[in-house]
Coordinates of C-alpha atoms in Angstrom, one line a residue:
Chain A
M1 CA -52.9 -114.5 127.7
S2 CA -56.3 -116.0 126.9
A3 CA -55.5 -119.6 127.7
P4 CA -52.4 -119.8 129.9
T5 CA -53.0 -123.3 131.0
T6 CA -53.0 -124.8 127.5
A7 CA -50.2 -122.6 126.2
P8 CA -47.0 -124.4 125.4
R9 CA -44.3 -123.8 128.0
Q10 CA -42.2 -120.9 127.0
A11 CA -38.5 -121.4 126.5
G12 CA -37.1 -119.8 129.6
P13 CA -33.7 -118.1 130.0
G14 CA -32.3 -121.6 130.5
Q15 CA -32.6 -122.4 126.8
G16 CA -30.8 -119.2 125.8
R17 CA -28.0 -120.1 128.2
A18 CA -27.8 -123.6 126.8
F19 CA -27.7 -122.2 123.3
L20 CA -24.8 -120.0 124.2
G21 CA -23.1 -122.8 125.9
V22 CA -23.3 -125.0 122.8
L23 CA -22.2 -122.2 120.5
G24 CA -19.4 -121.3 122.9
R25 CA -18.1 -124.9 122.7
D26 CA -18.0 -124.7 118.9
L27 CA -16.3 -121.4 118.9
A28 CA -13.8 -122.5 121.5
V29 CA -12.9 -125.5 119.5
T30 CA -12.4 -123.3 116.4
G31 CA -10.2 -121.1 118.4
K32 CA -8.1 -124.0 119.5
E33 CA -7.7 -125.1 115.9
F34 CA -7.3 -121.7 114.5
G35 CA -4.3 -122.4 112.4
S36 CA -5.9 -125.2 110.4
F37 CA -9.1 -123.2 110.2
I38 CA -7.4 -120.2 108.7
S39 CA -5.4 -122.2 106.2
Q40 CA -8.5 -124.1 105.1
V41 CA -10.3 -120.8 104.6
L42 CA -7.5 -118.9 102.8
V43 CA -5.5 -121.2 100.6
Q44 CA -8.0 -121.9 97.8
P45 CA -9.4 -118.4 97.3
F46 CA -5.9 -116.9 97.6
F47 CA -4.7 -119.0 94.6
L48 CA -7.9 -118.2 92.7
L49 CA -7.3 -114.6 93.3
F50 CA -3.6 -114.7 92.6
V51 CA -3.9 -116.7 89.3
F52 CA -7.0 -115.0 87.9
G53 CA -6.4 -111.5 89.3
V54 CA -2.6 -111.2 89.0
V55 CA -1.0 -113.8 86.8
L56 CA -3.5 -113.8 84.0
G57 CA -3.7 -110.1 84.2
Q58 CA 0.1 -109.7 83.9
L59 CA 0.2 -112.1 81.0
G60 CA -2.5 -110.0 79.3
Y61 CA -5.2 -112.8 79.1
V62 CA -7.7 -111.0 81.2
T63 CA -8.4 -107.3 81.3
P64 CA -7.2 -105.2 84.2
G65 CA -10.7 -104.7 85.5
Y66 CA -11.3 -108.4 86.0
A67 CA -9.8 -108.5 89.5
Q68 CA -12.5 -106.0 90.5
L69 CA -15.1 -108.4 89.4
L70 CA -13.5 -111.4 91.0
L71 CA -12.9 -110.2 94.5
P72 CA -16.6 -109.7 95.5
G73 CA -17.3 -113.1 93.9
L74 CA -14.6 -114.7 96.1
L75 CA -16.1 -113.1 99.2
A76 CA -19.4 -114.6 98.3
L77 CA -17.9 -118.0 97.6
N78 CA -16.1 -118.1 100.9
A79 CA -19.1 -117.0 102.9
F80 CA -21.2 -119.8 101.5
F81 CA -18.6 -122.6 101.3
V82 CA -16.8 -122.1 104.6
A83 CA -20.2 -122.2 106.2
V84 CA -21.2 -125.4 104.3
Q85 CA -18.0 -127.1 105.3
A86 CA -18.3 -126.1 108.9
T87 CA -21.7 -127.7 109.4
A88 CA -21.8 -130.6 106.8
L89 CA -18.7 -132.7 107.5
P90 CA -18.7 -132.7 111.3
L91 CA -22.4 -133.6 111.3
V92 CA -22.0 -136.5 109.0
I93 CA -19.2 -137.9 111.2
D94 CA -21.0 -137.1 114.5
F95 CA -24.3 -138.7 113.6
S96 CA -22.8 -141.8 112.0
Y97 CA -19.7 -142.6 114.0
T98 CA -18.6 -140.7 116.9
K99 CA -22.0 -139.7 118.4
E100 CA -20.1 -136.8 120.1
I101 CA -23.0 -134.5 119.5
E102 CA -25.2 -136.6 121.9
D103 CA -24.1 -134.7 124.9
R104 CA -25.4 -131.5 123.3
L105 CA -28.6 -133.2 122.2
L106 CA -29.1 -133.9 125.9
A107 CA -28.6 -130.3 126.9
P108 CA -31.7 -128.5 128.2
L109 CA -32.3 -127.1 124.8
S110 CA -34.9 -128.0 122.1
T111 CA -33.4 -130.2 119.4
R112 CA -34.5 -127.6 116.8
L113 CA -32.4 -125.0 118.6
V114 CA -29.4 -127.3 118.5
A115 CA -29.9 -127.4 114.7
V116 CA -30.2 -123.6 114.6
E117 CA -26.9 -123.4 116.6
K118 CA -25.2 -125.5 113.9
I119 CA -26.4 -123.1 111.2
V120 CA -25.4 -120.0 113.2
F121 CA -22.0 -121.5 114.0
G122 CA -21.4 -122.4 110.3
A123 CA -22.5 -118.9 109.3
L124 CA -20.1 -117.3 111.8
R125 CA -17.2 -119.3 110.3
G126 CA -18.4 -118.4 106.8
L127 CA -18.6 -114.8 107.6
F128 CA -15.1 -114.8 109.1
G129 CA -13.8 -116.7 106.1
S130 CA -15.3 -114.1 103.8
L131 CA -14.1 -111.1 105.8
V132 CA -10.5 -112.2 105.9
M133 CA -10.6 -112.2 102.1
I134 CA -10.8 -108.4 102.1
P135 CA -7.3 -107.7 103.4
V136 CA -6.0 -110.5 101.2
G137 CA -7.6 -108.8 98.2
Y138 CA -6.0 -105.5 99.1
L139 CA -2.6 -107.2 99.5
V140 CA -2.7 -109.3 96.3
L141 CA -4.4 -107.0 93.9
D142 CA -2.9 -103.7 92.7
E143 CA -6.0 -101.7 93.1
V144 CA -9.3 -102.4 94.8
A145 CA -11.8 -99.6 94.2
W146 CA -14.9 -100.2 96.3
D147 CA -17.9 -97.9 96.8
L148 CA -17.7 -97.7 100.6
A149 CA -21.3 -96.5 100.8
G150 CA -22.3 -100.0 99.8
L151 CA -20.6 -101.7 102.8
P152 CA -23.7 -102.0 105.1
F153 CA -25.7 -103.7 102.3
A154 CA -22.7 -105.9 101.5
A155 CA -22.4 -106.9 105.1
L156 CA -26.1 -107.9 105.1
L157 CA -25.7 -110.0 102.0
L158 CA -22.7 -111.7 103.5
V159 CA -24.6 -112.5 106.7
L160 CA -27.5 -114.0 104.6
G161 CA -25.1 -115.8 102.3
S162 CA -23.3 -117.4 105.3
L163 CA -26.6 -118.4 106.9
A164 CA -27.7 -120.0 103.6
G165 CA -24.4 -121.8 103.5
G166 CA -24.8 -123.0 107.1
A167 CA -28.3 -124.2 106.4
A168 CA -27.2 -126.0 103.2
G169 CA -24.5 -127.6 105.2
L170 CA -27.1 -128.8 107.6
V171 CA -29.1 -130.4 104.8
I172 CA -26.0 -132.2 103.4
G173 CA -24.8 -133.2 106.9
T174 CA -28.1 -134.8 107.9
L175 CA -29.2 -136.3 104.6
V176 CA -26.0 -137.8 103.3
S177 CA -24.5 -141.0 104.6
P178 CA -20.8 -141.1 105.4
R179 CA -20.1 -143.5 102.5
R180 CA -21.6 -141.0 100.0
I181 CA -20.1 -137.8 101.4
N182 CA -17.1 -137.9 99.1
V183 CA -19.3 -138.3 96.1
V184 CA -21.7 -135.6 97.2
F185 CA -18.8 -133.2 97.8
A186 CA -17.5 -133.9 94.3
V187 CA -20.8 -133.7 92.4
V188 CA -22.5 -131.0 94.4
I189 CA -19.7 -128.8 95.7
T190 CA -17.7 -128.5 92.5
P191 CA -20.7 -127.4 90.3
L192 CA -21.7 -124.9 93.1
L193 CA -18.2 -123.5 93.0
F194 CA -18.4 -122.7 89.3
T195 CA -22.1 -121.7 88.9
G196 CA -22.2 -119.1 91.6
S197 CA -21.4 -116.2 89.2
T198 CA -18.2 -115.8 91.2
Q199 CA -15.9 -115.5 88.2
F200 CA -18.3 -113.8 85.8
P201 CA -21.2 -111.4 85.9
F202 CA -24.5 -113.2 85.7
L203 CA -26.2 -110.7 83.4
Q204 CA -23.6 -111.1 80.6
L205 CA -24.4 -114.8 80.2
G206 CA -27.2 -114.0 77.7
N207 CA -25.5 -116.1 75.0
L208 CA -25.3 -119.1 77.3
R209 CA -28.9 -119.1 78.4
W210 CA -28.9 -122.7 79.7
F211 CA -25.9 -122.0 81.9
Q212 CA -27.5 -118.8 83.1
V213 CA -30.5 -120.8 84.2
I214 CA -28.3 -123.1 86.2
C215 CA -26.5 -120.2 87.8
A216 CA -29.8 -118.7 88.8
L217 CA -30.5 -121.8 90.9
N218 CA -27.2 -121.3 92.9
P219 CA -27.6 -119.1 96.0
I220 CA -24.0 -118.0 95.7
T221 CA -25.0 -116.1 92.5
Y222 CA -27.2 -113.7 94.6
V223 CA -24.4 -113.0 97.1
S224 CA -21.9 -112.4 94.3
E225 CA -24.3 -110.2 92.3
G226 CA -25.5 -108.3 95.3
L227 CA -22.0 -107.6 96.4
R228 CA -21.1 -106.3 93.0
G229 CA -24.1 -104.1 93.1
A230 CA -23.1 -102.7 96.5
L231 CA -19.3 -102.5 96.1
T232 CA -18.5 -102.2 92.4
P233 CA -21.7 -100.9 90.8
S234 CA -20.1 -100.2 87.4
V235 CA -20.0 -104.0 86.8
P236 CA -23.4 -105.2 85.4
H237 CA -25.3 -106.8 88.3
L238 CA -28.7 -108.1 89.4
P239 CA -30.8 -105.6 91.5
G240 CA -30.2 -105.7 95.2
W241 CA -33.8 -106.4 96.2
L242 CA -33.8 -109.5 94.1
C243 CA -30.6 -110.8 95.6
L244 CA -32.0 -110.2 99.1
L245 CA -35.2 -111.9 98.3
A246 CA -33.5 -115.0 96.8
L247 CA -31.1 -115.3 99.8
V248 CA -33.9 -115.1 102.3
A249 CA -35.8 -117.7 100.4
A250 CA -32.6 -119.9 100.3
C251 CA -32.2 -119.6 104.1
A252 CA -35.8 -120.5 104.7
L253 CA -35.8 -123.5 102.3
F254 CA -32.5 -125.0 103.4
G255 CA -33.2 -124.1 107.0
A256 CA -36.6 -125.9 107.0
I257 CA -35.2 -129.0 105.3
G258 CA -32.0 -129.0 107.4
I259 CA -33.8 -128.6 110.7
R260 CA -36.2 -131.4 109.8
G261 CA -33.4 -133.6 108.8
F262 CA -31.5 -132.8 112.0
V263 CA -34.4 -133.7 114.2
R264 CA -35.0 -136.9 112.3
R265 CA -31.4 -137.9 112.9
A266 CA -31.3 -136.8 116.5
I267 CA -34.5 -138.5 117.8
D268 CA -35.6 -142.0 117.0
Chain B
M1 CA -21.4 -135.5 147.6
S2 CA -21.9 -132.6 149.9
T3 CA -20.3 -130.4 147.3
Q4 CA -22.9 -131.4 144.7
T5 CA -25.4 -128.9 146.1
T6 CA -25.1 -126.4 143.4
T7 CA -28.0 -124.2 142.3
R8 CA -29.9 -126.1 139.8
P9 CA -30.3 -124.6 136.4
S10 CA -33.7 -123.0 136.2
T11 CA -35.9 -124.5 133.5
G12 CA -39.4 -124.1 132.3
A13 CA -40.8 -126.8 134.6
E14 CA -39.8 -127.5 138.1
A15 CA -39.4 -131.1 139.1
D16 CA -42.2 -132.5 141.2
E17 CA -40.7 -133.4 144.6
A18 CA -43.5 -135.8 145.5
A19 CA -43.6 -137.7 142.3
P20 CA -41.7 -141.0 141.8
A21 CA -38.2 -140.4 140.4
V22 CA -39.2 -142.3 137.2
E23 CA -42.6 -143.5 136.1
V24 CA -43.4 -145.5 133.1
A25 CA -47.0 -146.4 132.3
D26 CA -48.2 -148.6 129.4
L27 CA -45.2 -147.5 127.4
V28 CA -45.2 -148.6 123.8
K29 CA -42.5 -148.0 121.2
R30 CA -42.7 -149.3 117.7
Y31 CA -39.9 -148.4 115.3
G32 CA -40.8 -147.5 111.7
R33 CA -42.9 -150.2 110.1
S34 CA -41.6 -152.9 112.4
S35 CA -44.5 -155.3 113.2
T36 CA -43.3 -156.1 116.8
P37 CA -42.9 -153.2 119.2
A38 CA -39.6 -152.8 120.9
V39 CA -41.4 -151.8 124.1
D40 CA -44.8 -153.3 124.5
G41 CA -46.9 -151.9 127.3
L42 CA -44.2 -151.5 129.9
S43 CA -45.1 -150.1 133.3
F44 CA -43.0 -149.5 136.4
A45 CA -42.1 -146.8 138.9
V46 CA -38.8 -146.0 140.5
R47 CA -38.7 -144.5 144.0
R48 CA -36.6 -141.5 144.8
G49 CA -33.1 -142.5 145.9
E50 CA -33.5 -146.0 144.7
V51 CA -31.1 -148.0 142.5
F52 CA -33.3 -149.6 139.9
G53 CA -32.1 -152.3 137.5
L54 CA -33.6 -153.1 134.2
L55 CA -32.5 -156.6 133.4
G56 CA -33.1 -158.4 130.2
P57 CA -31.5 -160.2 127.2
N58 CA -30.2 -158.2 124.3
G59 CA -33.0 -156.7 122.3
A60 CA -35.4 -156.9 125.2
G61 CA -36.3 -153.2 125.0
K62 CA -34.1 -151.9 127.9
T63 CA -32.1 -149.4 125.9
T64 CA -35.3 -148.2 124.0
T65 CA -37.0 -147.6 127.4
V66 CA -34.0 -145.6 128.6
G67 CA -34.0 -143.8 125.2
V68 CA -37.6 -142.7 125.8
L69 CA -36.9 -141.6 129.4
T70 CA -33.9 -139.6 128.3
T71 CA -35.8 -137.9 125.5
R72 CA -33.8 -139.4 122.6
V73 CA -36.5 -141.8 121.5
T74 CA -40.1 -140.7 120.9
K75 CA -42.7 -143.0 122.4
T76 CA -45.5 -144.5 120.3
S77 CA -48.0 -144.4 123.2
G78 CA -48.1 -144.5 127.0
R79 CA -46.6 -142.2 129.5
A80 CA -43.0 -141.6 130.8
T81 CA -42.0 -139.1 133.5
V82 CA -38.7 -138.3 135.1
A83 CA -38.9 -136.4 138.4
G84 CA -42.6 -135.8 137.6
I85 CA -41.8 -134.2 134.3
D86 CA -43.5 -135.7 131.2
V87 CA -40.5 -136.4 129.0
A88 CA -42.5 -136.2 125.8
A89 CA -44.4 -133.0 126.6
D90 CA -41.4 -131.2 128.0
P91 CA -38.2 -132.7 127.0
V92 CA -36.2 -129.6 127.7
A93 CA -37.1 -129.5 131.3
A94 CA -36.6 -133.3 131.6
R95 CA -33.1 -133.0 130.2
A96 CA -32.2 -130.6 133.0
V97 CA -33.0 -133.1 135.7
L98 CA -31.6 -136.3 134.2
G99 CA -28.0 -137.5 133.5
V100 CA -27.1 -140.1 131.0
V101 CA -24.2 -142.5 130.8
P102 CA -24.6 -144.1 127.4
Q103 CA -23.8 -147.6 126.3
R104 CA -21.2 -146.4 123.8
P105 CA -18.6 -143.8 124.8
N106 CA -19.5 -140.5 123.2
L107 CA -16.9 -138.1 124.7
D108 CA -16.1 -134.9 122.9
R109 CA -12.7 -135.5 121.4
S110 CA -12.2 -131.9 120.4
L111 CA -11.9 -131.2 124.1
D112 CA -9.7 -132.6 126.9
A113 CA -11.1 -134.5 129.9
R114 CA -11.7 -131.4 131.9
G115 CA -13.1 -129.6 128.9
N116 CA -15.7 -132.3 128.5
L117 CA -16.9 -131.7 132.0
V118 CA -16.7 -127.9 131.9
W119 CA -18.6 -127.5 128.6
H120 CA -21.2 -130.0 129.7
A121 CA -21.8 -127.8 132.7
A122 CA -22.0 -124.8 130.4
Y123 CA -24.8 -126.4 128.4
H124 CA -26.6 -127.0 131.6
G125 CA -26.3 -123.4 132.8
V126 CA -24.0 -124.1 135.8
P127 CA -22.5 -120.7 136.7
R128 CA -19.1 -120.1 135.0
A129 CA -17.4 -119.6 138.4
R130 CA -18.4 -123.0 139.6
R131 CA -17.7 -125.1 136.5
R132 CA -14.0 -125.6 136.8
A133 CA -13.9 -126.3 140.5
L134 CA -16.8 -128.8 140.1
A135 CA -15.0 -130.5 137.2
D136 CA -11.8 -130.9 139.2
E137 CA -13.7 -132.2 142.1
L138 CA -15.4 -134.9 140.0
L139 CA -12.2 -135.8 138.2
E140 CA -10.6 -136.3 141.7
R141 CA -13.5 -138.5 142.8
M142 CA -13.4 -140.6 139.7
G143 CA -9.7 -141.1 140.0
L144 CA -8.9 -139.0 137.0
A145 CA -7.2 -136.0 138.6
D146 CA -4.0 -136.7 136.6
K147 CA -6.0 -137.0 133.4
A148 CA -7.5 -133.5 133.3
T149 CA -5.7 -132.4 130.2
T150 CA -5.8 -135.8 128.4
N151 CA -7.7 -136.2 125.2
P152 CA -10.5 -138.8 125.5
D153 CA -8.9 -140.8 122.7
E154 CA -6.0 -141.5 125.0
L155 CA -8.1 -142.8 127.9
S156 CA -8.5 -146.5 128.6
G157 CA -12.0 -147.9 128.5
G158 CA -12.4 -147.7 132.2
Q159 CA -11.1 -144.2 132.4
A160 CA -13.4 -143.1 129.6
Q161 CA -16.4 -144.7 131.4
R162 CA -15.5 -142.9 134.6
L163 CA -15.2 -139.6 132.8
I164 CA -18.6 -140.2 131.2
I165 CA -20.1 -140.8 134.6
A166 CA -18.4 -137.6 135.9
R167 CA -19.9 -135.7 133.0
G168 CA -23.4 -137.1 133.7
L169 CA -23.1 -135.7 137.3
M170 CA -21.8 -132.2 136.4
H171 CA -25.3 -130.7 136.4
D172 CA -26.4 -132.5 139.6
P173 CA -29.2 -134.6 138.0
R174 CA -32.0 -136.0 140.0
V175 CA -31.9 -139.3 138.1
L176 CA -28.9 -140.8 136.5
F177 CA -29.4 -143.4 133.7
L178 CA -26.6 -145.9 133.2
D179 CA -26.9 -148.0 130.1
E180 CA -24.8 -151.2 130.5
P181 CA -22.4 -149.3 132.7
S182 CA -19.7 -152.0 133.0
T183 CA -19.8 -153.7 129.6
G184 CA -16.3 -154.2 128.3
L185 CA -14.5 -153.1 131.5
D186 CA -11.9 -155.0 133.4
P187 CA -12.7 -156.3 136.9
Q188 CA -11.0 -153.4 138.6
A189 CA -12.7 -150.8 136.6
R190 CA -16.0 -152.6 137.1
L191 CA -15.6 -152.6 140.8
F192 CA -14.7 -148.9 140.8
V193 CA -17.8 -148.1 138.8
H194 CA -19.9 -150.2 141.1
D195 CA -18.5 -148.4 144.2
R196 CA -19.3 -145.0 142.6
V197 CA -22.9 -146.1 141.8
A198 CA -23.4 -147.3 145.4
E199 CA -22.0 -144.0 146.6
L200 CA -24.4 -142.0 144.4
A201 CA -27.3 -143.9 145.7
A202 CA -26.2 -143.3 149.3
S203 CA -26.1 -139.6 148.5
G204 CA -29.7 -139.6 147.3
V205 CA -29.4 -139.7 143.5
T206 CA -31.8 -142.0 141.9
V207 CA -30.0 -144.5 139.6
V208 CA -31.6 -146.4 136.8
L209 CA -29.3 -148.9 135.2
T210 CA -29.8 -151.4 132.4
T211 CA -27.7 -154.5 132.4
H212 CA -27.7 -158.1 131.3
D213 CA -25.1 -158.9 134.0
M214 CA -26.9 -160.7 136.8
D215 CA -24.2 -160.2 139.4
E216 CA -24.2 -156.5 138.7
A217 CA -28.0 -156.2 139.0
A218 CA -28.0 -158.3 142.2
K219 CA -25.2 -156.4 143.7
L220 CA -26.2 -152.8 142.9
A221 CA -30.0 -152.7 142.5
D222 CA -32.5 -152.3 145.3
R223 CA -35.1 -153.6 142.9
V224 CA -34.9 -155.3 139.6
G225 CA -37.4 -155.3 136.7
I226 CA -36.9 -158.2 134.3
V227 CA -37.9 -157.3 130.8
D228 CA -38.2 -159.4 127.7
H229 CA -39.8 -158.7 124.3
G230 CA -40.6 -155.2 125.6
R231 CA -42.7 -156.5 128.5
L232 CA -42.1 -156.6 132.2
L233 CA -41.9 -160.2 133.4
A234 CA -41.1 -159.6 137.1
L235 CA -40.3 -156.8 139.4
D236 CA -39.0 -157.1 143.0
T237 CA -35.9 -157.0 145.1
P238 CA -33.2 -159.5 143.9
S239 CA -33.6 -161.6 147.0
A240 CA -37.4 -161.8 146.7
L241 CA -37.1 -162.7 143.0
V242 CA -34.7 -165.5 143.9
A243 CA -36.9 -166.7 146.8
A244 CA -39.9 -167.0 144.6
L245 CA -38.2 -169.6 142.4
P246 CA -39.6 -173.1 142.9
G247 CA -36.9 -175.3 144.5
E248 CA -34.8 -172.6 146.2
A249 CA -31.6 -174.5 146.5
T250 CA -29.9 -177.2 144.4
I251 CA -27.5 -180.1 144.8
D252 CA -25.6 -181.1 141.7
L253 CA -24.5 -184.7 141.7
T254 CA -22.1 -186.4 139.4
L255 CA -22.3 -190.2 139.8
T256 CA -21.6 -193.5 138.2
G257 CA -22.7 -197.1 138.5
A258 CA -26.5 -197.1 138.6
D259 CA -29.6 -196.9 136.6
V260 CA -30.6 -193.2 136.4
A261 CA -34.3 -193.9 136.7
S262 CA -33.9 -195.8 140.0
V263 CA -31.6 -193.2 141.5
R264 CA -34.0 -190.4 140.6
G265 CA -36.9 -192.4 142.1
R266 CA -35.0 -192.8 145.4
I267 CA -34.0 -189.2 145.6
D268 CA -37.5 -188.0 144.8
A269 CA -38.7 -190.0 147.7
V270 CA -36.5 -188.0 150.2
R271 CA -38.5 -185.5 152.2
G272 CA -37.9 -181.8 151.2
I273 CA -37.0 -182.6 147.6
A274 CA -38.9 -180.6 145.0
G275 CA -37.6 -182.4 142.0
V276 CA -34.7 -184.0 140.2
E277 CA -33.5 -183.0 136.8
D278 CA -31.2 -185.1 134.5
L279 CA -28.5 -182.8 133.1
T280 CA -26.3 -185.6 131.8
G281 CA -26.6 -184.7 128.1
E282 CA -23.5 -185.9 126.3
R283 CA -21.4 -186.5 129.4
P284 CA -20.1 -189.9 130.2
D285 CA -21.1 -189.7 133.9
T286 CA -24.6 -189.2 135.1
H287 CA -25.3 -185.6 136.2
L288 CA -28.3 -184.8 138.3
R289 CA -29.6 -181.6 139.7
V290 CA -31.7 -182.0 142.8
R291 CA -34.0 -179.1 143.7
C292 CA -34.6 -178.7 147.5
D293 CA -37.3 -176.8 149.2
G294 CA -35.2 -175.8 152.1
E295 CA -31.5 -175.3 152.4
A296 CA -29.4 -177.7 150.4
G297 CA -27.2 -178.7 153.3
A298 CA -30.1 -179.9 155.4
V299 CA -31.1 -182.6 152.9
L300 CA -27.6 -183.5 151.7
A301 CA -27.1 -186.5 154.0
P302 CA -30.5 -188.2 153.1
V303 CA -29.9 -187.5 149.4
L304 CA -26.5 -189.1 149.5
G305 CA -28.0 -192.0 151.4
A306 CA -30.6 -192.5 148.7
V307 CA -27.9 -192.5 146.1
A308 CA -25.9 -195.1 148.0
D309 CA -29.0 -197.3 148.4
A310 CA -29.4 -197.3 144.6
G311 CA -25.9 -198.6 144.3
A312 CA -24.4 -195.6 142.7
T313 CA -21.0 -194.0 143.5
V314 CA -20.9 -190.2 143.8
S315 CA -17.8 -188.6 142.4
Q316 CA -18.7 -185.0 142.8
V317 CA -21.2 -182.9 144.9
E318 CA -21.9 -179.2 144.4
L319 CA -24.3 -177.2 146.5
G320 CA -26.0 -174.2 144.8
E321 CA -28.1 -171.5 146.1
P322 CA -30.1 -170.1 143.2
T323 CA -29.1 -166.7 141.8
L324 CA -30.8 -164.0 139.8
E325 CA -29.5 -165.8 136.8
D326 CA -31.8 -168.7 137.5
V327 CA -34.7 -166.4 137.8
F328 CA -33.7 -164.7 134.6
I329 CA -33.4 -168.0 132.7
D330 CA -36.6 -169.2 134.3
L331 CA -38.4 -166.2 133.0
T332 CA -36.7 -165.6 129.6
G333 CA -35.8 -169.1 128.5
R334 CA -32.5 -170.6 127.3
G335 CA -32.8 -169.7 123.6
L336 CA -30.1 -167.7 122.1
R337 CA -30.9 -164.2 120.9

């Protein structure tokens, strides 16, 4: 209130409406393509769950408790990856070829907020992709024993994990050229898939210290470990506060780099 | 256009009614480490309700200038306003009052034609209840009523261009920017776009168009700014620009059977002749262009007399009134870009 004349103009209600408009468009398009979206979200984790949780269990190669360990990991994996895919690929194509995003860049909305919308939209898809794994888990696995008191904290972790995934997708989508996107997906996505402590508990990697260090750099580790702490506390897991802190840091880091990259691509 | 009086989306800044529709002052844009600026001290103002043409060769800085005005390019220095709103200081407010028809089609292919319009309106805060009716109305006006549910991929170039113009109008902008609006369109589609632009101007929307098409500029624009190397070379109405050319009209002569120098000398002696150019080049026949001060027809008879006196035979005569193209070439040269 001290210097109203020099204060930057406040974002009025118009920007909120424009934000909802842009988000609404993305959600409407997802709704139209719901069939392909749901299959993209479900097929891979379903098979992971089925082979590791059911087939290997029946054959006696994994202990019966393994599925308990795996399901929270797959929730974490889907939250992050579905979000990454929702933001990264369309942005690479939009910025390089189709320019379809231009109409939204010309909406009465700050360019940073268009970037934030991309993160939020990716996160919503990630969250959805993660939540649909719950009924699938109940259907495929013989027994899912979750500590229901941990659900609120689990939900918070999934939200943060999805947001981190959306932000990481923004980084990839704005920094990678379309010619390299295949390579990036192969050399970045696959390692992320297997270093996120999805298929194993992080703390039991003591004998593979170097691998544990790599896993510690993967944000999915903190979603997986946090979920285990909340839902299946009998499995060894990292403390909840550490997971929360790491995920907030990942959101902030990827968000900052991603939004910068987005503005750089959007404005000459 | 009476239906276009929707409530404008409220934004942080209100457009200044008294200000010029567009004002550019000492605008400079230098890309990256490039040594020569793309826009180099450009200044002009567009009046409200005017159709303003930015004319220039490829790479002259037209698209960059429009990019700055439409908030997609950051200026290096200078000032640029749309409806009185500084586009650099308040891009969000500026976006609410301007509409853009880009050079390259950028329709949203996840949506059908109507969806493109309806969602554009949503981004701009047009009330939900108005969006669909407004979209159908604009589809009708652009001759796309039967294409409402068509995917943009299946539209022809002309149909896509019309849809993009419709989209640009959905939020009732004060200023519409058209970047090369008829490049790549067939003559029918071009005419249709021209008619719509004229209609818009008549309804009070300010239109800024960039083009390298002289006929388009001469036909549509109230005033034309000729730009090259990022600088403004001339700014006036098309007719005033043409009138300012030395030697207003021309007579092109193809002739045989005489010494070129003596024919030129005799024509030069005729009253009202500003000069004679030899355009023969590689051609077998002599080809002369006579520039006249007044109308070409008035001096035709004495010019032909002079040619006959020199003993030459005229095989072809062509009278030409100068066009914007002559002004353009006169200002920007013949060199290829």
